[in-house]
Short mmCIF file of C-alpha atoms and ligand atoms in Angstrom, two decimals:
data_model
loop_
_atom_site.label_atom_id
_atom_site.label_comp_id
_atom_site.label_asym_id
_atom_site.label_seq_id
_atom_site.Cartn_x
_atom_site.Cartn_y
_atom_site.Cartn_z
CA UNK A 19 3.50 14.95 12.41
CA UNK A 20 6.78 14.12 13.93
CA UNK A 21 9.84 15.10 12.26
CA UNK A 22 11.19 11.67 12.01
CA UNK A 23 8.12 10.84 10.01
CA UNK A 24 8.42 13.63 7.67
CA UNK A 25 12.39 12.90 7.01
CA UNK A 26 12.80 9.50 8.55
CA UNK A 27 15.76 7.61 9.77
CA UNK A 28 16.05 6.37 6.20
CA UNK A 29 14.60 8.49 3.36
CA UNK A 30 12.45 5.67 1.52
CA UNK A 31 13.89 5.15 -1.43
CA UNK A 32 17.07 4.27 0.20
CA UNK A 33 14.95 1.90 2.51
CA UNK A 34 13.34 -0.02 -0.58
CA UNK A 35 17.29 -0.41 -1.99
CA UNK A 36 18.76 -1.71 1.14
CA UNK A 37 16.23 -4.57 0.85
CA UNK A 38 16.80 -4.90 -2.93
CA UNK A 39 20.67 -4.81 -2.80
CA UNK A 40 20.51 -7.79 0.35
CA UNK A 41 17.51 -10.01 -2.10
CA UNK A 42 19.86 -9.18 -5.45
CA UNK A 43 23.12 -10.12 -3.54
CA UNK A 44 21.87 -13.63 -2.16
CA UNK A 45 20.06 -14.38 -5.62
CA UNK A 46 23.22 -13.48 -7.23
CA UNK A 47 21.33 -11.54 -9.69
CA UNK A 48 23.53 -10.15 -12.86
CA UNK A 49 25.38 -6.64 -12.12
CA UNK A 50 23.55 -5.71 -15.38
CA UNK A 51 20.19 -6.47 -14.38
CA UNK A 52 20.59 -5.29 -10.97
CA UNK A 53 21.05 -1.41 -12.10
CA UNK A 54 18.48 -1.87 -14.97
CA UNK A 55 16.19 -3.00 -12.01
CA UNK A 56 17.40 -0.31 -9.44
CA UNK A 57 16.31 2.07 -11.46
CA UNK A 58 13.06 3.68 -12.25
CA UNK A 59 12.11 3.29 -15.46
CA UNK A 60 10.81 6.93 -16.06
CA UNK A 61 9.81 9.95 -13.88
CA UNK A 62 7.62 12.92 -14.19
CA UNK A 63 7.40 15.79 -11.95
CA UNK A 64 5.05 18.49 -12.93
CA UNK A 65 3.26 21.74 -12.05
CA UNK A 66 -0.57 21.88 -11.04
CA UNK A 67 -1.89 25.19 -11.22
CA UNK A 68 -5.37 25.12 -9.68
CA UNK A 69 -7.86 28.20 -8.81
CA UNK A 70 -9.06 28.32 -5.30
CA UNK A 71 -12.37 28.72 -4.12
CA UNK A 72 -11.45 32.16 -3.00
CA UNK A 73 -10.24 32.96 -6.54
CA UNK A 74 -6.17 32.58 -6.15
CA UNK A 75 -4.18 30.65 -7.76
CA UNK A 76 -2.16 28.41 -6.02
CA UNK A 77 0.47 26.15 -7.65
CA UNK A 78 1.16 22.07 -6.28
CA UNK A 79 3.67 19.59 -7.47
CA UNK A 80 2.72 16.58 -9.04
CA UNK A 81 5.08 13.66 -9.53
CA UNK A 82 4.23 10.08 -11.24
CA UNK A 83 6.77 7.48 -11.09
CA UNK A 84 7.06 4.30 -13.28
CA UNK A 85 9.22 2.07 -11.85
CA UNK A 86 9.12 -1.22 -13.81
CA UNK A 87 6.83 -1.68 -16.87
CA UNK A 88 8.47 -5.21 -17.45
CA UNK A 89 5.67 -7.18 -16.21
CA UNK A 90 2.47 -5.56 -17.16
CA UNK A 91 1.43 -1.63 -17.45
CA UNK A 92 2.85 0.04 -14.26
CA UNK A 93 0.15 -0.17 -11.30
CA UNK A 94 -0.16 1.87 -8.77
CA UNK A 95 -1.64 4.74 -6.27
CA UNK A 96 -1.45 8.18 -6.29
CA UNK A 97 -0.96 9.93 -2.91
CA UNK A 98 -1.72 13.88 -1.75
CA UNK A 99 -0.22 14.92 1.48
CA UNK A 100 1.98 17.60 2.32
CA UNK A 101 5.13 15.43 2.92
CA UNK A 102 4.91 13.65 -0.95
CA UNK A 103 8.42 14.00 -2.45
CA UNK A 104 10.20 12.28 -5.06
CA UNK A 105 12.52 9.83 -3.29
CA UNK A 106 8.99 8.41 -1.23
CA UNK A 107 7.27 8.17 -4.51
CA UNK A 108 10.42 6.68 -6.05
CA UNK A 109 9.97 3.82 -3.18
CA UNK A 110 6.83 3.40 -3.02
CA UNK A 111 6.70 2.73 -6.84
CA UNK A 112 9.50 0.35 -6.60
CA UNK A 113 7.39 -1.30 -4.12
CA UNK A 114 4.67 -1.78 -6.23
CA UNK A 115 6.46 -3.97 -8.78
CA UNK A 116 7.75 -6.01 -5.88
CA UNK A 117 4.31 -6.05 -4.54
CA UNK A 118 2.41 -7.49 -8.28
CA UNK A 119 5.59 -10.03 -8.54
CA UNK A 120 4.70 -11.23 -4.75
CA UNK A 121 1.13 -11.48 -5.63
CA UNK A 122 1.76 -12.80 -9.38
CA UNK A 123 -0.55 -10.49 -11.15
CA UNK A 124 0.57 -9.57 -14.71
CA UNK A 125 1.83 -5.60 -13.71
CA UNK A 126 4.99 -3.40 -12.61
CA UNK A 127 4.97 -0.87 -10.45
CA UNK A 128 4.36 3.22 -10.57
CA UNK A 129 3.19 5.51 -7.97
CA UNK A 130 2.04 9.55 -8.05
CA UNK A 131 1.66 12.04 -5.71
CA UNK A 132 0.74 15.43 -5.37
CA UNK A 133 2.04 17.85 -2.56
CA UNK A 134 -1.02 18.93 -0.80
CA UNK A 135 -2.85 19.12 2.00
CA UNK A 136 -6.53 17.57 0.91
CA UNK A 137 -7.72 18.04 4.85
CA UNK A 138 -7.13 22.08 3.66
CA UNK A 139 -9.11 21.44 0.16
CA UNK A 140 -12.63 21.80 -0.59
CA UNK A 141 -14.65 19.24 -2.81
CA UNK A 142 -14.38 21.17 -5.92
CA UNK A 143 -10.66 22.29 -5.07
CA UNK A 144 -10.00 18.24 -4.80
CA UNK A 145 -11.64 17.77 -8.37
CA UNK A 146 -9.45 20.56 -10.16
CA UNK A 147 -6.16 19.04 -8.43
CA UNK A 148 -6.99 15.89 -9.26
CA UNK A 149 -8.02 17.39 -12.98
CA UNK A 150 -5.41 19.14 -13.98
CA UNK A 151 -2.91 16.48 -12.19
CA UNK A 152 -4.27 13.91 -14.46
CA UNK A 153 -4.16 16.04 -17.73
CA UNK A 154 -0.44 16.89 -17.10
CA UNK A 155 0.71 13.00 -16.83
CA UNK A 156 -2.09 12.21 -18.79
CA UNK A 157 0.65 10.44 -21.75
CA UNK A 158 1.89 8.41 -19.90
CA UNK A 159 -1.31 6.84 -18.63
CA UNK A 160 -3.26 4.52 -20.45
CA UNK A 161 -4.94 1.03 -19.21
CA UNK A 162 -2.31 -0.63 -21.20
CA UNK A 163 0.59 2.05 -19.67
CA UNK A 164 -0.18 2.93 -16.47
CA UNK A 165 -3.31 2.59 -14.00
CA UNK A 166 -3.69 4.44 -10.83
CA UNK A 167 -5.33 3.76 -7.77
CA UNK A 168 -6.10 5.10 -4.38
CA UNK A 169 -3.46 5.66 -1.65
CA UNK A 170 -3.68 7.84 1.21
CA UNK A 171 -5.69 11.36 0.81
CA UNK A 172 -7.38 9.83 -2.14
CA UNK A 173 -10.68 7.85 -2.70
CA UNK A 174 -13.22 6.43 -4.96
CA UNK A 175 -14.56 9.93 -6.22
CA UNK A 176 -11.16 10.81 -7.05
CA UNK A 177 -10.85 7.97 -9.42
CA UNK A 178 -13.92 8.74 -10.29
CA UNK A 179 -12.40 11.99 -11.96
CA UNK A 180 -9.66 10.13 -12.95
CA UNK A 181 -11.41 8.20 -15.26
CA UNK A 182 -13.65 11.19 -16.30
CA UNK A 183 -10.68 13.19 -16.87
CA UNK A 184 -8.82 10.67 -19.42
CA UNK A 185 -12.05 9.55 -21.28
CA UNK A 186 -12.92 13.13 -21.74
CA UNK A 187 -8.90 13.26 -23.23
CA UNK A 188 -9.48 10.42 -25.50
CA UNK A 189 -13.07 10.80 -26.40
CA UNK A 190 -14.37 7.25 -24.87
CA UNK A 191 -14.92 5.94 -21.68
CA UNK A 192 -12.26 3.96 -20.69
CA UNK A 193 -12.75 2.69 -16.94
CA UNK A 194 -10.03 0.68 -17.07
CA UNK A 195 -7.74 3.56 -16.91
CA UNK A 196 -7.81 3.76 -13.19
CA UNK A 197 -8.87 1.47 -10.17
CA UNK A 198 -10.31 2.04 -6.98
CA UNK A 199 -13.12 3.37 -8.55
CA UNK A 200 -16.94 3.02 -7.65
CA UNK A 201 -18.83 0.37 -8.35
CA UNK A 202 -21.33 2.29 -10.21
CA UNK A 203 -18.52 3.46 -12.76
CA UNK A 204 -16.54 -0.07 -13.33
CA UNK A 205 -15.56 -0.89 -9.42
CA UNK A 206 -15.04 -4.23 -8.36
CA UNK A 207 -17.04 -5.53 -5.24
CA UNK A 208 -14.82 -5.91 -2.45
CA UNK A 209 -12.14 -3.36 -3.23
CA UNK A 210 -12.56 -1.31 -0.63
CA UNK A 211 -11.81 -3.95 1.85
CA UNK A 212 -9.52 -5.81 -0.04
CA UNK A 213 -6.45 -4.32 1.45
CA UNK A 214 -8.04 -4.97 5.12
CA UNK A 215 -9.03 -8.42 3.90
CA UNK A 216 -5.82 -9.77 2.79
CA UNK A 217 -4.20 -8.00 6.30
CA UNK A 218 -6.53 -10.38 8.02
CA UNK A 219 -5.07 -13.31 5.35
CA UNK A 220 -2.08 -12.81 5.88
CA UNK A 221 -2.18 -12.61 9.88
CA UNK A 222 -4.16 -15.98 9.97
CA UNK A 223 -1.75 -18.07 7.93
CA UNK A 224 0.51 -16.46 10.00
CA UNK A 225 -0.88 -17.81 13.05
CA UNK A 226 -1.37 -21.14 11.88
CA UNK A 227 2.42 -21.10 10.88
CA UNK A 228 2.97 -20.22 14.91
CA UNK A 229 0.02 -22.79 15.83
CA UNK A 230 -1.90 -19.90 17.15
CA UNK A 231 -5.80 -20.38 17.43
CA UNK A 232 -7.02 -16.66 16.71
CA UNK A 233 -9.43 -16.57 19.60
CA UNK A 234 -8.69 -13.90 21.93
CA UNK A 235 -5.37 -13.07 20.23
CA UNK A 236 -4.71 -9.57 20.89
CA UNK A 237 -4.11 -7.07 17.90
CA UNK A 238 -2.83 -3.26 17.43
CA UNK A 239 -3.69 -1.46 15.17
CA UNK A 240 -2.02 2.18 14.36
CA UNK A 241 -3.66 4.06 11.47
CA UNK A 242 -7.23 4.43 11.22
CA UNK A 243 -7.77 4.87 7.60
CA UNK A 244 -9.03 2.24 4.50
CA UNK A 245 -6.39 -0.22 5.45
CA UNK A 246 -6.21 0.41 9.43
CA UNK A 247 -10.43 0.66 9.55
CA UNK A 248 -10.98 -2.50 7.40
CA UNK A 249 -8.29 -4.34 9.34
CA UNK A 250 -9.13 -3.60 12.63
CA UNK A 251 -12.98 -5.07 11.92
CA UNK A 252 -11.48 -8.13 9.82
CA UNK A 253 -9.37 -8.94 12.69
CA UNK A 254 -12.07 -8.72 14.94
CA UNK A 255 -14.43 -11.05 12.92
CA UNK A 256 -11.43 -13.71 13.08
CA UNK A 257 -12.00 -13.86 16.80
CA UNK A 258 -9.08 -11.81 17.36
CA UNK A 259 -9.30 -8.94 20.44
CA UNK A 260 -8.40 -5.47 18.95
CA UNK A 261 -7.22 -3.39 21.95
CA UNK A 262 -5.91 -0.44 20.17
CA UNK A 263 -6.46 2.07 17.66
CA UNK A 264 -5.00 4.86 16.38
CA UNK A 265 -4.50 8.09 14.07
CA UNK A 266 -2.74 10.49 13.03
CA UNK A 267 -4.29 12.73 15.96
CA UNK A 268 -4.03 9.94 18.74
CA UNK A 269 -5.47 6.81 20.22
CA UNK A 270 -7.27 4.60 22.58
CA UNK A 271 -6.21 1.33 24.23
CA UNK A 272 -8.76 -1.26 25.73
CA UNK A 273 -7.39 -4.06 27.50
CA UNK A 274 -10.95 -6.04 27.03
CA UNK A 275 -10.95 -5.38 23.44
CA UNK A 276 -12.27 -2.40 21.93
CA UNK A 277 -15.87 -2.13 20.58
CA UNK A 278 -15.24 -1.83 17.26
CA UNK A 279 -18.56 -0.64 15.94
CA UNK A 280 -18.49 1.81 18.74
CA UNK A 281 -15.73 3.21 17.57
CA UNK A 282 -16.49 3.42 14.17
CA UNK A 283 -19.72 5.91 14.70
CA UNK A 284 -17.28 7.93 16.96
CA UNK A 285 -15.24 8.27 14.20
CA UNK A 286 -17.63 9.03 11.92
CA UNK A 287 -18.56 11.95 14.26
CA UNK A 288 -15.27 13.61 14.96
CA UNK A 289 -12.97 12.37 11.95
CA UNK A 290 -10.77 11.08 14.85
CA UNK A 291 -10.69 8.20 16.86
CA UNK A 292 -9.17 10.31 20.13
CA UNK A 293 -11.55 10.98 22.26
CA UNK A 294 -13.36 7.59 22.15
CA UNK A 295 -15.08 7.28 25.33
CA UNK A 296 -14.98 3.34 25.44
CA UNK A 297 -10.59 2.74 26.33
CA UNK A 298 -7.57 5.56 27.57
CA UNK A 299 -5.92 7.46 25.17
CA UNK A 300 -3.07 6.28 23.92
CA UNK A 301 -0.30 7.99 21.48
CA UNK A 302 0.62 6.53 18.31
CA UNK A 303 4.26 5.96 20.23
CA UNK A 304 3.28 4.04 22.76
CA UNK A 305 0.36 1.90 20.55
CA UNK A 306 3.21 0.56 18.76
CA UNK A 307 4.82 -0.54 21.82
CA UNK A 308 1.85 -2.26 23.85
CA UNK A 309 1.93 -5.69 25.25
CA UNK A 310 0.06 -7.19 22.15
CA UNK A 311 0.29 -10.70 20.13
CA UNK A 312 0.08 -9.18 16.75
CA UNK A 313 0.96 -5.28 15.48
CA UNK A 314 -0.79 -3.68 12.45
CA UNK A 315 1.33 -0.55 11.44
CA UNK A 316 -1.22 0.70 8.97
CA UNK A 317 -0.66 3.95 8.83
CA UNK A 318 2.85 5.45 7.11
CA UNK A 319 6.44 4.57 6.53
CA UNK A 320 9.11 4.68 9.24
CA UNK A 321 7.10 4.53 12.37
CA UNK A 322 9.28 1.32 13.47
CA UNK A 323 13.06 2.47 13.35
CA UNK A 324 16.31 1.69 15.05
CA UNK A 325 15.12 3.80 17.97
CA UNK A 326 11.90 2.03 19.01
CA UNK A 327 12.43 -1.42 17.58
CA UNK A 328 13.69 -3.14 20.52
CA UNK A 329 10.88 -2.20 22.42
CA UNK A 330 8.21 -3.75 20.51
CA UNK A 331 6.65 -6.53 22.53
CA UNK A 332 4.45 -7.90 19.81
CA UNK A 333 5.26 -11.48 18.72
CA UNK A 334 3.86 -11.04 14.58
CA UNK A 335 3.72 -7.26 12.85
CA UNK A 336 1.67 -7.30 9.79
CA UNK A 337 2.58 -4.60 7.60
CA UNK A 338 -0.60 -2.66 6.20
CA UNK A 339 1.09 0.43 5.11
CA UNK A 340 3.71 0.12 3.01
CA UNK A 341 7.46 0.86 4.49
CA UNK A 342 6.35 1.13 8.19
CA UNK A 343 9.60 -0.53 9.46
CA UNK A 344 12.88 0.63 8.71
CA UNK A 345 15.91 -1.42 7.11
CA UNK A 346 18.02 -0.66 10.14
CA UNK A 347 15.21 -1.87 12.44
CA UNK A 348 14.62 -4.88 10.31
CA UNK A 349 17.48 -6.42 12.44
CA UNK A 350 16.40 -5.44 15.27
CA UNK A 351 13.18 -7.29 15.25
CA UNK A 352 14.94 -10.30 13.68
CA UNK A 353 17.21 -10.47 16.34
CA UNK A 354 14.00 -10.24 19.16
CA UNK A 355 12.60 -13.56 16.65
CA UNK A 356 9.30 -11.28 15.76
CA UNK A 357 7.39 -12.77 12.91
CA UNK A 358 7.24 -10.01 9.75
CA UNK A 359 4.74 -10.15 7.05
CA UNK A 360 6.22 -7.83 4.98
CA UNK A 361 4.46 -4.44 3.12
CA UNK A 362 4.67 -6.34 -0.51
CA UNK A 363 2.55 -9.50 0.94
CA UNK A 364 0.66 -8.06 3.61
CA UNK A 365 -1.20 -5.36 2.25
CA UNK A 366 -0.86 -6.99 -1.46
CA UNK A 367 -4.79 -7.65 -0.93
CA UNK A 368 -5.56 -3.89 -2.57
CA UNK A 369 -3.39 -3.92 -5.75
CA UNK A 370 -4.66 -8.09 -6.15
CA UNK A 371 -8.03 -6.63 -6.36
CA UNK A 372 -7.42 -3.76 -8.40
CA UNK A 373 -6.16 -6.25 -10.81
CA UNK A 374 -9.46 -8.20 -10.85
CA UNK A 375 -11.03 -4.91 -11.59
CA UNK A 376 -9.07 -4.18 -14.54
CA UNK A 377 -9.69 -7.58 -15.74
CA UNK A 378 -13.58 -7.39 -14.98
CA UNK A 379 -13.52 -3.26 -16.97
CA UNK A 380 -11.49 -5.04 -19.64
CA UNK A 381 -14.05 -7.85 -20.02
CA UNK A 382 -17.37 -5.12 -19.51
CA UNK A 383 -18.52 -8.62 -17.26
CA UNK A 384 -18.39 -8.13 -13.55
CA UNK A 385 -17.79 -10.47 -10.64
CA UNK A 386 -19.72 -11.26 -7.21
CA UNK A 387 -18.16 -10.05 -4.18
CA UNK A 388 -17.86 -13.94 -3.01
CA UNK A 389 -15.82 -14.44 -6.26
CA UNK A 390 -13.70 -11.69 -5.66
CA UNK A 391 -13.02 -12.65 -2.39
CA UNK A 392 -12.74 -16.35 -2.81
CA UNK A 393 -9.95 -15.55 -6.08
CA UNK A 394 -8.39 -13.31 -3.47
CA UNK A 395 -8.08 -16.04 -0.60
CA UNK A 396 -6.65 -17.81 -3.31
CA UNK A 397 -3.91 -15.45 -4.12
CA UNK A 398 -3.10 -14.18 -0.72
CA UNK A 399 -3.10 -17.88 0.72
CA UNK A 400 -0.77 -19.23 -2.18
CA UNK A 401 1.46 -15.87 -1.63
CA UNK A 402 1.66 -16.41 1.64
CA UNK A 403 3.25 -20.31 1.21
CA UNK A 404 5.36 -19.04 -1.65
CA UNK A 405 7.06 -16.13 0.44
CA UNK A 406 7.74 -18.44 3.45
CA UNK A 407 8.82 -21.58 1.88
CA UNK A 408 11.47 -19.41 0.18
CA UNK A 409 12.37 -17.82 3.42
CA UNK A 410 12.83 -21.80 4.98
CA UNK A 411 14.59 -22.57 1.33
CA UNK A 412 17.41 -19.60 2.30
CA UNK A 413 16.94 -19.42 5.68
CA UNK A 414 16.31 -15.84 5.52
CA UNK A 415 13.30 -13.57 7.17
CA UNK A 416 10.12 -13.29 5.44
CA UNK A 417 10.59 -9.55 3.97
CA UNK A 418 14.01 -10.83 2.32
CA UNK A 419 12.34 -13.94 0.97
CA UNK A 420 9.64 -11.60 -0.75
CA UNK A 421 11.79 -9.75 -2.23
CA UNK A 422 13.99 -12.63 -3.59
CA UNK A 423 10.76 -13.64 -4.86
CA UNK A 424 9.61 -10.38 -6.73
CA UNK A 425 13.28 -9.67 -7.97
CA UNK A 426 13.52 -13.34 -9.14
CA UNK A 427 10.18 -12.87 -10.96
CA UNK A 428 10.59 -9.23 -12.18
CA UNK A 429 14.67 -10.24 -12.94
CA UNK A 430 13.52 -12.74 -15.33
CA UNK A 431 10.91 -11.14 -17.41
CA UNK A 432 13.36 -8.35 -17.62
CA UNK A 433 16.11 -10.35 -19.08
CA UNK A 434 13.82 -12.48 -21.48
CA UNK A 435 12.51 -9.13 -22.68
CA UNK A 436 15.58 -8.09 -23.58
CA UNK A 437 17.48 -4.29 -24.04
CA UNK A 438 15.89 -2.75 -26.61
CA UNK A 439 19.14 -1.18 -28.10
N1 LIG B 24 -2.17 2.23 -3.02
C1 LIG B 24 -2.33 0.83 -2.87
C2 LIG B 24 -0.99 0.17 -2.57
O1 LIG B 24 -0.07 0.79 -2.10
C3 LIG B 24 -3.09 0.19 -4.01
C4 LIG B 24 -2.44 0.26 -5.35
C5 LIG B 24 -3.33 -0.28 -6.48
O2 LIG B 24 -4.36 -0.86 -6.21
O3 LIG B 24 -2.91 -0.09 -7.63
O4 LIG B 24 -0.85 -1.02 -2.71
#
């Protein structure tokens, strides 16, 4: 991974408040409220001490974040990689409360991480991480607290021992303790695309806002995991050409439009999408700067910073992972007139239907995977209109509208709450 990655023009947290101080300043939000709602709520860093398969003992760091509980029980993923630290998981708990108050659904914001490397872990290593990870935070979780989810380096089966893990704690099952999950043990249909879905949402009302016809628009796509995978093949089913593709290993670039499905069995083969025989390799530096009508940065934060910003050709980026541009290139592409969805609306599609699975685990009655994607049209589509008629309201870009937006929302509920003093 590139160093820039790793530390980043911008460490994240300081990212998410450069947004938040511009979207507090031009609501005019109280100087009170404003450091109540700079702040995270509460933050736990501890120590997971998990035997290897080859009998040592080796000793991770765990962190869970609750931003904002002012809305709803704090929602949010939980990420292992080797880069996790506590200022990323700061931001990228923050952004979750932005994210529900963009999307409307009735939660704040948390995130957790652990510092590992799960590409290094075997199954059963995974399962005593994830174990004794959950068992350390375990009090402040609850489905009425805090609810996890998947983020990058974490699945279904993870949440799967999630919610095994916290039942076994409190002697009942309680699915509705994590997200994410499989539909066999509470999962909503749909979830697993839901992220990709609403990319492909928010991309078309995009378009029609530019009185684009999808056909043959050409898409990038950089990151080839849940979100980049899903979006790539949602894209494609809009009639959109996806020409590029990336991971964290490489790329490939095909003018004519890649074949998707192709692709896909490649990947399933080597774990990497480099190699494909079917387009020329392409690096994750240069995808982002191709000749294409829309971008999808789906893959981490700060890939799009002051240095490469003016070099981006595409005319909309559509923000799958969350933080992929920085705040100092967020004028950059402004100036150039490029059309941002934003992190908090774009990929809002995930957290929208973990939501409608905590309803449906709540409820023990489960939906159709039409319904849950015809409520999540609904949500992304009325998102969508809500984000950019504030943005013509203020004349501002689209991220600083959503956050107006979520701070509005989350500033209110915050204030009619009350200090508890
Ligand atoms: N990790 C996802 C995100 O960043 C999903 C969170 C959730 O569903 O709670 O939005």
């Amino acid at each position: 991974m590139n160093p820039e990655q790793v530390l980043g023009e911008e460490n994240p947290f300081e990212a998410m408040h450069a947004r938040f101080d511009l979207a507090a300043q031009k609501l005019g939000l109280d100087p009170g409220l404003y450091r109540v709602l700079r702040t995270p709520d509460r933050e736990m860093t501890v120590a997971v001490p998990v035997l290897r398969d080859d009998g040592s003992v080796e000793v991770y760091t765990g962190y869970r974040v609750q931003h904002s509980t002012a809305r709803g029980p704090a929602k949010g993923g939980v990420r292992y990689a080797p880069n996790v630290n506590l200022d990323e998981v700061r931001a990228l708990a923050a952004w979750m409360t932005w994210k529900c108050a963009v999307v409307n659904v009735p939660f704040g914001g948390g995130k957790g991480g652990v510092v590992c490397d799960p590409t290094k872990l075997s199954v059963s290593e995974m399962e005593r991480v994830t174990r004794r990870y959950i068992a350390a935070i375990m009090d402040i979780l609850g489905p009425d607290r805090d609810v996890p989810a998947p983020d990058m380096g974490t699945d279904g089966q993870v949440m799967a021992w999630i919610a095994d893990t916290y039942s076994m704690h409190v002697r009942s099952w309680q699915p509705a303790i994590t997200t994410g999950k499989p539909i066999e043990l509470g999962g909503s249909a749909g979830r697993v695309e839901a992220t990709g879905r609403g990319v492909m949402l928010s991309t078309r009302e995009a378009l029609k806002v530019l009185g684009i016809q999808p056909n043959g628009v050409t898409a990038a796509v950089q990151g080839y995991g849940n979100v980049g995978q899903v979006s790539a093949m949602m894209l494609d089913r809009l009639g959109m050409k996806v020409v590029a593709v990336s991971d964290i290993r490489g790329g490939v670039h095909n003018a004519r439009g890649l074949d998707l499905k192709a692709l896909k069995s490649h990947f399933q083969k080597t774990r990497t999408v480099e190699g494909f025989p079917g387009g020329e390799p392409v690096s994750n530096a240069q995808l982002l700067e191709l000749g294409v009508d829309v971008l999808v940065p789906a893959a981490t934060e700060n890939v799009i910073t002051s240095k490469n910003a003016a070099n981006i050709k595409a005319r909309v980026i559509v923000e799958g992972a969350n933080g992929p541009v920085t705040a100092r290139a967020d004028k950059i592409l402004d100036e150039k007139g490029i059309y941002v969805i934003p992190d908090i609306l774009a990929n809002a599609g995930g957290v929208t239907v973990s939501y409608f699975e905590w309803v449906q685990d709540r409820m023990g009655m489960f939906w159709t995977e039409d319904e849950v994607n015809t409520r999540l049209e609904h949500i992304m589509v009325n998102s969508f209109r809500d984000v950019t008629d504030m943005a013509k309201r203020f004349e501002v870009s689209n991220r600083l509208a959503a956050y107006m937006l979520a701070v509005d929302r989350v500033g209110k509920v915050t204030k009619m709450r009350g200090l508890y003093a």
